[in-house]
PDB file of C-alpha atoms in Angstrom:
ATOM      1  CA  UNK A 152     114.011 264.532  11.378  1.00  0.00           C
ATOM      2  CA  UNK A 153     116.132 262.009  12.685  1.00  0.00           C
ATOM      3  CA  UNK A 154     113.791 260.153  14.760  1.00  0.00           C
ATOM      4  CA  UNK A 155     111.566 260.234  11.666  1.00  0.00           C
ATOM      5  CA  UNK A 156     114.075 259.156   8.984  1.00  0.00           C
ATOM      6  CA  UNK A 157     115.321 255.809  11.677  1.00  0.00           C
ATOM      7  CA  UNK A 158     111.850 255.100  11.872  1.00  0.00           C
ATOM      8  CA  UNK A 159     110.808 254.828   8.440  1.00  0.00           C
ATOM      9  CA  UNK A 160     114.002 252.722   7.380  1.00  0.00           C
ATOM     10  CA  UNK A 161     112.786 250.257  10.498  1.00  0.00           C
ATOM     11  CA  UNK A 162     109.475 250.092   8.974  1.00  0.00           C
ATOM     12  CA  UNK A 163     110.814 249.072   5.608  1.00  0.00           C
ATOM     13  CA  UNK A 164     113.092 246.933   6.956  1.00  0.00           C
ATOM     14  CA  UNK A 165     110.225 244.661   8.671  1.00  0.00           C
ATOM     15  CA  UNK A 166     108.194 244.925   5.613  1.00  0.00           C
ATOM     16  CA  UNK A 167     110.892 243.308   3.636  1.00  0.00           C
ATOM     17  CA  UNK A 168     111.734 240.771   6.608  1.00  0.00           C
ATOM     18  CA  UNK A 169     109.959 237.372   7.882  1.00  0.00           C
ATOM     19  CA  UNK A 170     107.133 239.159  10.034  1.00  0.00           C
ATOM     20  CA  UNK A 171     108.294 237.572  13.141  1.00  0.00           C
ATOM     21  CA  UNK A 172     105.888 239.951  15.173  1.00  0.00           C
ATOM     22  CA  UNK A 173     102.668 238.723  13.570  1.00  0.00           C
ATOM     23  CA  UNK A 174     103.652 234.897  13.863  1.00  0.00           C
ATOM     24  CA  UNK A 175     101.722 234.948  17.416  1.00  0.00           C
ATOM     25  CA  UNK A 176      98.526 235.408  15.617  1.00  0.00           C
ATOM     26  CA  UNK A 177      98.555 232.501  13.595  1.00  0.00           C
ATOM     27  CA  UNK A 178      97.210 230.014  16.532  1.00  0.00           C
ATOM     28  CA  UNK A 179      95.221 230.186  19.704  1.00  0.00           C
ATOM     29  CA  UNK A 180      95.503 232.903  22.080  1.00  0.00           C
ATOM     30  CA  UNK A 181      98.885 233.833  23.933  1.00  0.00           C
ATOM     31  CA  UNK A 182      99.569 233.324  27.697  1.00  0.00           C
ATOM     32  CA  UNK A 183      98.762 236.267  29.650  1.00  0.00           C
ATOM     33  CA  UNK A 184     101.063 237.945  32.240  1.00  0.00           C
ATOM     34  CA  UNK A 185      98.698 240.546  33.135  1.00  0.00           C
ATOM     35  CA  UNK A 186     101.385 242.307  35.004  1.00  0.00           C
ATOM     36  CA  UNK A 187     102.865 245.768  35.061  1.00  0.00           C
ATOM     37  CA  UNK A 188     106.901 245.694  35.931  1.00  0.00           C
ATOM     38  CA  UNK A 189     108.397 248.401  37.907  1.00  0.00           C
ATOM     39  CA  UNK A 190     111.539 249.506  36.427  1.00  0.00           C
ATOM     40  CA  UNK A 191     114.238 251.217  38.456  1.00  0.00           C
ATOM     41  CA  UNK A 192     116.703 252.945  36.096  1.00  0.00           C
ATOM     42  CA  UNK A 193     120.437 253.590  37.142  1.00  0.00           C
ATOM     43  CA  UNK A 194     122.392 256.289  35.295  1.00  0.00           C
ATOM     44  CA  UNK A 195     126.016 256.355  35.321  1.00  0.00           C
ATOM     45  CA  UNK A 196     127.909 259.545  34.712  1.00  0.00           C
ATOM     46  CA  UNK A 197     131.298 260.094  33.083  1.00  0.00           C
ATOM     47  CA  UNK A 198     134.178 262.124  34.532  1.00  0.00           C
ATOM     48  CA  UNK A 199     132.414 265.181  33.594  1.00  0.00           C
ATOM     49  CA  UNK A 200     129.319 264.165  35.400  1.00  0.00           C
ATOM     50  CA  UNK A 201     127.586 263.911  32.368  1.00  0.00           C
ATOM     51  CA  UNK A 202     125.367 261.394  30.512  1.00  0.00           C
ATOM     52  CA  UNK A 203     124.062 260.835  27.219  1.00  0.00           C
ATOM     53  CA  UNK A 204     121.002 259.345  28.776  1.00  0.00           C
ATOM     54  CA  UNK A 205     118.076 261.788  29.762  1.00  0.00           C
ATOM     55  CA  UNK A 206     114.268 260.987  30.790  1.00  0.00           C
ATOM     56  CA  UNK A 207     112.921 261.232  27.251  1.00  0.00           C
ATOM     57  CA  UNK A 208     115.564 258.517  26.165  1.00  0.00           C
ATOM     58  CA  UNK A 209     114.511 256.515  29.015  1.00  0.00           C
ATOM     59  CA  UNK A 210     110.567 256.776  28.520  1.00  0.00           C
ATOM     60  CA  UNK A 211     111.585 255.820  24.741  1.00  0.00           C
ATOM     61  CA  UNK A 212     113.049 252.642  25.738  1.00  0.00           C
ATOM     62  CA  UNK A 213     110.118 251.682  27.683  1.00  0.00           C
ATOM     63  CA  UNK A 214     107.784 252.674  25.020  1.00  0.00           C
ATOM     64  CA  UNK A 215     109.584 250.218  22.558  1.00  0.00           C
ATOM     65  CA  UNK A 216     109.756 247.223  25.101  1.00  0.00           C
ATOM     66  CA  UNK A 217     105.529 247.792  26.187  1.00  0.00           C
ATOM     67  CA  UNK A 218     104.691 247.771  22.515  1.00  0.00           C
ATOM     68  CA  UNK A 219     106.763 244.480  21.924  1.00  0.00           C
ATOM     69  CA  UNK A 220     105.563 242.852  25.095  1.00  0.00           C
ATOM     70  CA  UNK A 221     101.677 244.083  24.831  1.00  0.00           C
ATOM     71  CA  UNK A 222     101.183 240.573  23.518  1.00  0.00           C
ATOM     72  CA  UNK A 223     101.611 238.479  26.296  1.00  0.00           C
ATOM     73  CA  UNK A 224     100.002 241.418  28.693  1.00  0.00           C
ATOM     74  CA  UNK A 225     103.575 242.251  30.144  1.00  0.00           C
ATOM     75  CA  UNK A 226     103.986 246.138  30.358  1.00  0.00           C
ATOM     76  CA  UNK A 227     106.815 247.764  32.074  1.00  0.00           C
ATOM     77  CA  UNK A 228     106.887 251.634  33.707  1.00  0.00           C
ATOM     78  CA  UNK A 229     109.620 253.912  35.369  1.00  0.00           C
ATOM     79  CA  UNK A 230     109.261 253.941  39.313  1.00  0.00           C
ATOM     80  CA  UNK A 231     112.541 255.792  39.752  1.00  0.00           C
ATOM     81  CA  UNK A 232     115.453 257.040  38.126  1.00  0.00           C
ATOM     82  CA  UNK A 233     119.035 257.833  40.116  1.00  0.00           C
ATOM     83  CA  UNK A 234     122.844 258.658  39.468  1.00  0.00           C
ATOM     84  CA  UNK A 235     125.841 256.967  40.009  1.00  0.00           C
ATOM     85  CA  UNK A 236     128.483 259.192  40.282  1.00  0.00           C
ATOM     86  CA  UNK A 237     131.588 257.362  40.198  1.00  0.00           C
ATOM     87  CA  UNK A 238     132.772 258.057  36.676  1.00  0.00           C
ATOM     88  CA  UNK A 239     134.552 254.740  36.433  1.00  0.00           C
ATOM     89  CA  UNK A 240     131.500 252.711  36.235  1.00  0.00           C
ATOM     90  CA  UNK A 241     130.358 254.460  33.139  1.00  0.00           C
ATOM     91  CA  UNK A 242     132.424 252.009  31.093  1.00  0.00           C
ATOM     92  CA  UNK A 243     131.848 248.451  31.966  1.00  0.00           C
ATOM     93  CA  UNK A 244     132.586 245.102  30.973  1.00  0.00           C
ATOM     94  CA  UNK A 245     130.490 241.471  32.032  1.00  0.00           C
ATOM     95  CA  UNK A 246     133.474 241.069  34.530  1.00  0.00           C
ATOM     96  CA  UNK A 247     134.290 244.290  35.781  1.00  0.00           C
ATOM     97  CA  UNK A 248     132.772 245.912  39.137  1.00  0.00           C
ATOM     98  CA  UNK A 249     129.107 244.569  38.176  1.00  0.00           C
ATOM     99  CA  UNK A 250     128.898 242.751  41.157  1.00  0.00           C
ATOM    100  CA  UNK A 251     129.952 245.571  43.075  1.00  0.00           C
ATOM    101  CA  UNK A 252     127.481 247.989  41.543  1.00  0.00           C
ATOM    102  CA  UNK A 253     124.718 245.580  41.790  1.00  0.00           C
ATOM    103  CA  UNK A 254     125.510 245.061  45.489  1.00  0.00           C
ATOM    104  CA  UNK A 255     125.507 248.987  46.356  1.00  0.00           C
ATOM    105  CA  UNK A 256     122.521 249.798  44.293  1.00  0.00           C
ATOM    106  CA  UNK A 257     120.065 247.081  43.451  1.00  0.00           C
ATOM    107  CA  UNK A 258     116.520 247.604  44.311  1.00  0.00           C
ATOM    108  CA  UNK A 259     114.766 244.552  45.317  1.00  0.00           C
ATOM    109  CA  UNK A 260     111.245 243.653  43.645  1.00  0.00           C
ATOM    110  CA  UNK A 261     112.107 245.807  40.624  1.00  0.00           C
ATOM    111  CA  UNK A 262     113.713 245.282  37.318  1.00  0.00           C
ATOM    112  CA  UNK A 263     117.017 247.339  37.614  1.00  0.00           C
ATOM    113  CA  UNK A 264     118.490 248.972  34.693  1.00  0.00           C
ATOM    114  CA  UNK A 265     122.173 250.251  34.686  1.00  0.00           C
ATOM    115  CA  UNK A 266     122.323 252.767  31.781  1.00  0.00           C
ATOM    116  CA  UNK A 267     126.297 253.509  30.667  1.00  0.00           C
ATOM    117  CA  UNK A 268     127.263 255.527  27.792  1.00  0.00           C
ATOM    118  CA  UNK A 269     129.999 252.732  26.713  1.00  0.00           C
ATOM    119  CA  UNK A 270     131.522 249.087  27.464  1.00  0.00           C
ATOM    120  CA  UNK A 271     134.528 247.628  27.062  1.00  0.00           C
ATOM    121  CA  UNK A 272     133.656 245.741  24.230  1.00  0.00           C
ATOM    122  CA  UNK A 273     132.681 248.396  21.340  1.00  0.00           C
ATOM    123  CA  UNK A 274     130.218 245.755  19.758  1.00  0.00           C
ATOM    124  CA  UNK A 275     128.062 245.122  22.919  1.00  0.00           C
ATOM    125  CA  UNK A 276     124.752 246.946  23.365  1.00  0.00           C
ATOM    126  CA  UNK A 277     123.996 245.229  26.588  1.00  0.00           C
ATOM    127  CA  UNK A 278     123.609 241.984  28.733  1.00  0.00           C
ATOM    128  CA  UNK A 279     120.920 240.526  31.221  1.00  0.00           C
ATOM    129  CA  UNK A 280     120.626 237.572  33.170  1.00  0.00           C
ATOM    130  CA  UNK A 281     119.002 234.836  31.535  1.00  0.00           C
ATOM    131  CA  UNK A 282     115.477 233.978  32.921  1.00  0.00           C
ATOM    132  CA  UNK A 283     115.827 235.952  36.062  1.00  0.00           C
ATOM    133  CA  UNK A 284     112.673 237.843  35.819  1.00  0.00           C
ATOM    134  CA  UNK A 285     110.939 235.915  38.472  1.00  0.00           C
ATOM    135  CA  UNK A 286     114.284 236.138  40.954  1.00  0.00           C
ATOM    136  CA  UNK A 287     113.396 239.368  43.036  1.00  0.00           C
ATOM    137  CA  UNK A 288     117.361 239.509  43.328  1.00  0.00           C
ATOM    138  CA  UNK A 289     118.518 239.518  40.155  1.00  0.00           C
ATOM    139  CA  UNK A 290     116.399 240.912  37.805  1.00  0.00           C
ATOM    140  CA  UNK A 291     118.930 243.198  36.323  1.00  0.00           C
ATOM    141  CA  UNK A 292     120.078 244.290  32.856  1.00  0.00           C
ATOM    142  CA  UNK A 293     123.175 246.743  31.809  1.00  0.00           C
ATOM    143  CA  UNK A 294     122.744 248.757  28.204  1.00  0.00           C
ATOM    144  CA  UNK A 295     124.127 251.785  26.322  1.00  0.00           C
ATOM    145  CA  UNK A 296     121.067 252.352  24.317  1.00  0.00           C
ATOM    146  CA  UNK A 297     118.688 250.983  21.723  1.00  0.00           C
ATOM    147  CA  UNK A 298     118.179 247.338  22.855  1.00  0.00           C
ATOM    148  CA  UNK A 299     115.934 247.327  25.896  1.00  0.00           C
ATOM    149  CA  UNK A 300     113.646 245.121  24.150  1.00  0.00           C
ATOM    150  CA  UNK A 301     116.572 242.474  23.181  1.00  0.00           C
ATOM    151  CA  UNK A 302     118.116 242.437  26.561  1.00  0.00           C
ATOM    152  CA  UNK A 303     114.338 242.138  28.048  1.00  0.00           C
ATOM    153  CA  UNK A 304     113.957 239.028  25.952  1.00  0.00           C
ATOM    154  CA  UNK A 305     116.950 237.286  27.595  1.00  0.00           C
ATOM    155  CA  UNK A 306     115.468 238.126  31.505  1.00  0.00           C
ATOM    156  CA  UNK A 307     112.492 236.451  30.303  1.00  0.00           C
ATOM    157  CA  UNK A 308     114.662 233.572  29.224  1.00  0.00           C
ATOM    158  CA  UNK A 309     115.000 233.770  25.593  1.00  0.00           C
ATOM    159  CA  UNK A 310     118.604 232.926  23.603  1.00  0.00           C
ATOM    160  CA  UNK A 311     119.544 234.830  20.902  1.00  0.00           C
ATOM    161  CA  UNK A 312     118.422 233.176  17.552  1.00  0.00           C
ATOM    162  CA  UNK A 313     121.706 231.609  16.878  1.00  0.00           C
ATOM    163  CA  UNK A 314     122.684 230.543  20.369  1.00  0.00           C
ATOM    164  CA  UNK A 315     122.344 227.179  22.187  1.00  0.00           C
ATOM    165  CA  UNK A 316     124.322 224.088  21.719  1.00  0.00           C
ATOM    166  CA  UNK A 317     124.508 222.039  18.483  1.00  0.00           C
ATOM    167  CA  UNK A 318     123.704 223.400  15.006  1.00  0.00           C
ATOM    168  CA  UNK A 319     120.225 223.652  13.835  1.00  0.00           C
ATOM    169  CA  UNK A 320     118.698 222.020  10.716  1.00  0.00           C
ATOM    170  CA  UNK A 321     117.476 224.657   7.871  1.00  0.00           C
ATOM    171  CA  UNK A 322     114.285 221.949   8.055  1.00  0.00           C
ATOM    172  CA  UNK A 323     113.617 222.069  11.784  1.00  0.00           C
ATOM    173  CA  UNK A 324     114.138 218.432  12.430  1.00  0.00           C
ATOM    174  CA  UNK A 325     116.018 219.432  15.492  1.00  0.00           C
ATOM    175  CA  UNK A 326     114.794 222.722  16.539  1.00  0.00           C
ATOM    176  CA  UNK A 327     113.746 221.078  20.011  1.00  0.00           C
ATOM    177  CA  UNK A 328     117.354 219.906  20.680  1.00  0.00           C
ATOM    178  CA  UNK A 329     119.362 222.487  19.531  1.00  0.00           C
ATOM    179  CA  UNK A 330     119.757 226.358  18.844  1.00  0.00           C
ATOM    180  CA  UNK A 331     117.580 228.332  20.898  1.00  0.00           C
ATOM    181  CA  UNK A 332     115.081 225.554  21.257  1.00  0.00           C
ATOM    182  CA  UNK A 333     112.290 227.535  19.785  1.00  0.00           C
ATOM    183  CA  UNK A 334     110.947 225.723  16.574  1.00  0.00           C
ATOM    184  CA  UNK A 335     109.272 228.774  15.142  1.00  0.00           C
ATOM    185  CA  UNK A 336     112.749 231.029  14.854  1.00  0.00           C
ATOM    186  CA  UNK A 337     114.686 229.531  11.807  1.00  0.00           C
ATOM    187  CA  UNK A 338     117.736 228.295  11.976  1.00  0.00           C
ATOM    188  CA  UNK A 339     120.291 230.891  12.434  1.00  0.00           C
ATOM    189  CA  UNK A 340     124.050 230.537  10.795  1.00  0.00           C
ATOM    190  CA  UNK A 341     125.121 233.728  12.485  1.00  0.00           C
ATOM    191  CA  UNK A 342     128.680 233.835  14.136  1.00  0.00           C
ATOM    192  CA  UNK A 343     130.700 237.122  14.869  1.00  0.00           C
ATOM    193  CA  UNK A 344     132.843 237.255  11.829  1.00  0.00           C
ATOM    194  CA  UNK A 345     133.895 240.990  10.266  1.00  0.00           C
ATOM    195  CA  UNK A 346     134.847 238.776   7.381  1.00  0.00           C
ATOM    196  CA  UNK A 347     131.163 237.481   6.433  1.00  0.00           C
ATOM    197  CA  UNK A 348     128.744 239.610   5.059  1.00  0.00           C
ATOM    198  CA  UNK A 349     125.120 238.671   6.377  1.00  0.00           C
ATOM    199  CA  UNK A 350     122.913 241.275   4.762  1.00  0.00           C
ATOM    200  CA  UNK A 351     122.314 243.199   1.559  1.00  0.00           C
ATOM    201  CA  UNK A 352     120.456 246.279   0.889  1.00  0.00           C
ATOM    202  CA  UNK A 353     117.114 246.726   3.212  1.00  0.00           C
ATOM    203  CA  UNK A 354     117.836 243.756   5.675  1.00  0.00           C
ATOM    204  CA  UNK A 355     118.007 240.899   2.674  1.00  0.00           C
ATOM    205  CA  UNK A 356     120.027 237.986   3.900  1.00  0.00           C
ATOM    206  CA  UNK A 357     122.699 237.302   1.339  1.00  0.00           C
ATOM    207  CA  UNK A 358     124.735 234.508   3.637  1.00  0.00           C
ATOM    208  CA  UNK A 359     124.932 231.710   0.914  1.00  0.00           C
ATOM    209  CA  UNK A 360     126.440 228.929   3.355  1.00  0.00           C
ATOM    210  CA  UNK A 361     124.182 225.877   3.461  1.00  0.00           C
ATOM    211  CA  UNK A 362     123.540 223.299   6.525  1.00  0.00           C
ATOM    212  CA  UNK A 363     124.866 219.865   6.946  1.00  0.00           C
ATOM    213  CA  UNK A 364     121.976 218.894   4.283  1.00  0.00           C
ATOM    214  CA  UNK A 365     123.237 221.167   1.742  1.00  0.00           C
ATOM    215  CA  UNK A 366     120.171 223.498   2.488  1.00  0.00           C
ATOM    216  CA  UNK A 367     120.569 227.268   2.494  1.00  0.00           C
ATOM    217  CA  UNK A 368     119.577 229.577   5.440  1.00  0.00           C
ATOM    218  CA  UNK A 369     116.617 232.065   5.464  1.00  0.00           C
ATOM    219  CA  UNK A 370     116.789 232.889   9.174  1.00  0.00           C
ATOM    220  CA  UNK A 371     114.454 235.641  10.701  1.00  0.00           C
ATOM    221  CA  UNK A 372     116.301 238.351  10.084  1.00  0.00           C
ATOM    222  CA  UNK A 373     113.589 240.922  11.724  1.00  0.00           C
ATOM    223  CA  UNK A 374     113.593 238.807  14.919  1.00  0.00           C
ATOM    224  CA  UNK A 375     114.614 240.846  18.127  1.00  0.00           C
ATOM    225  CA  UNK A 376     117.128 238.234  19.537  1.00  0.00           C
ATOM    226  CA  UNK A 377     118.885 237.948  16.272  1.00  0.00           C
ATOM    227  CA  UNK A 378     122.142 239.942  15.789  1.00  0.00           C
ATOM    228  CA  UNK A 379     121.086 241.774  12.414  1.00  0.00           C
ATOM    229  CA  UNK A 380     119.983 245.051  13.599  1.00  0.00           C
ATOM    230  CA  UNK A 381     116.698 244.706  11.780  1.00  0.00           C
ATOM    231  CA  UNK A 382     114.319 244.481  14.706  1.00  0.00           C
ATOM    232  CA  UNK A 383     110.858 243.946  14.180  1.00  0.00           C
ATOM    233  CA  UNK A 384     109.364 241.382  16.806  1.00  0.00           C
ATOM    234  CA  UNK A 385     109.040 237.854  18.771  1.00  0.00           C
ATOM    235  CA  UNK A 386     107.533 234.994  17.312  1.00  0.00           C
ATOM    236  CA  UNK A 387     104.661 233.033  19.128  1.00  0.00           C
ATOM    237  CA  UNK A 388     107.059 230.586  20.361  1.00  0.00           C
ATOM    238  CA  UNK A 389     109.360 233.072  21.842  1.00  0.00           C
ATOM    239  CA  UNK A 390     106.263 235.039  23.439  1.00  0.00           C
ATOM    240  CA  UNK A 391     104.885 231.593  24.898  1.00  0.00           C
ATOM    241  CA  UNK A 392     108.718 230.835  26.134  1.00  0.00           C
ATOM    242  CA  UNK A 393     108.660 234.494  27.868  1.00  0.00           C
ATOM    243  CA  UNK A 394     105.508 234.504  29.245  1.00  0.00           C
ATOM    244  CA  UNK A 395     105.874 230.741  31.002  1.00  0.00           C
ATOM    245  CA  UNK A 396     109.091 232.339  32.216  1.00  0.00           C
ATOM    246  CA  UNK A 397     107.140 234.103  34.666  1.00  0.00           C
ATOM    247  CA  UNK A 398     103.805 232.137  34.997  1.00  0.00           C
ATOM    248  CA  UNK A 399     105.772 228.704  35.918  1.00  0.00           C
ATOM    249  CA  UNK A 400     107.836 230.243  38.393  1.00  0.00           C
ATOM    250  CA  UNK A 401     107.244 229.586  42.407  1.00  0.00           C
ATOM    251  CA  UNK A 402     109.187 232.717  43.417  1.00  0.00           C
ATOM    252  CA  UNK A 403     106.695 235.804  42.135  1.00  0.00           C
ATOM    253  CA  UNK A 404     107.740 237.940  45.519  1.00  0.00           C
ATOM    254  CA  UNK A 405     106.955 241.147  43.074  1.00  0.00           C
TER     255      UNK A 405
END
């Protein structure tokens, strides 16, 4: 029942936000990667030798990711699952023991996903190496659940919609120079500030700030690479970026 309610809420959110996932149909066909990537899950155990992760949860993450990446003919399948019994690895930060874990357990020619129950930063869901899908020695993701499509977006070269250098104008006049450098993702003013109320009911964007030209922002709160939590999909420009990250690389060794 809980899963059904969550799915229903997500469906409502998507219907009320800009339809990011549908934008790729507005023009010619997308590039096709035409590849199934093997995923190697590394599950960390806590001090009681338990974990919140089970096979069903891993399969659900892969199923959701496959749905979002299908338009560029990219799919993911679990090839192996192992457990990391050192309980101190169950709580990670970007700078703590990550290199050690990777050195000990990384499997080449696989997307290595390390599953933990918590990060030192409670607001962090995961992190990944930007654009490293074409590098057989660096394709790794760390998550604590529910955000694999987002982190896979990073692995395929996507920035956050609010990330990048400079401030993007609402009219898109500098979209190819600042922000996430993808012009069909609207300017996004998001910053991590608990004092700012970004959303109202049903993922309605209510922030009243304006850009340098006095125009009100209307970001795509349903974009997977945003931080609004109303995930619905990627845009056409994001799909092209992800596909080309792989297709234009000369390091396809897997």
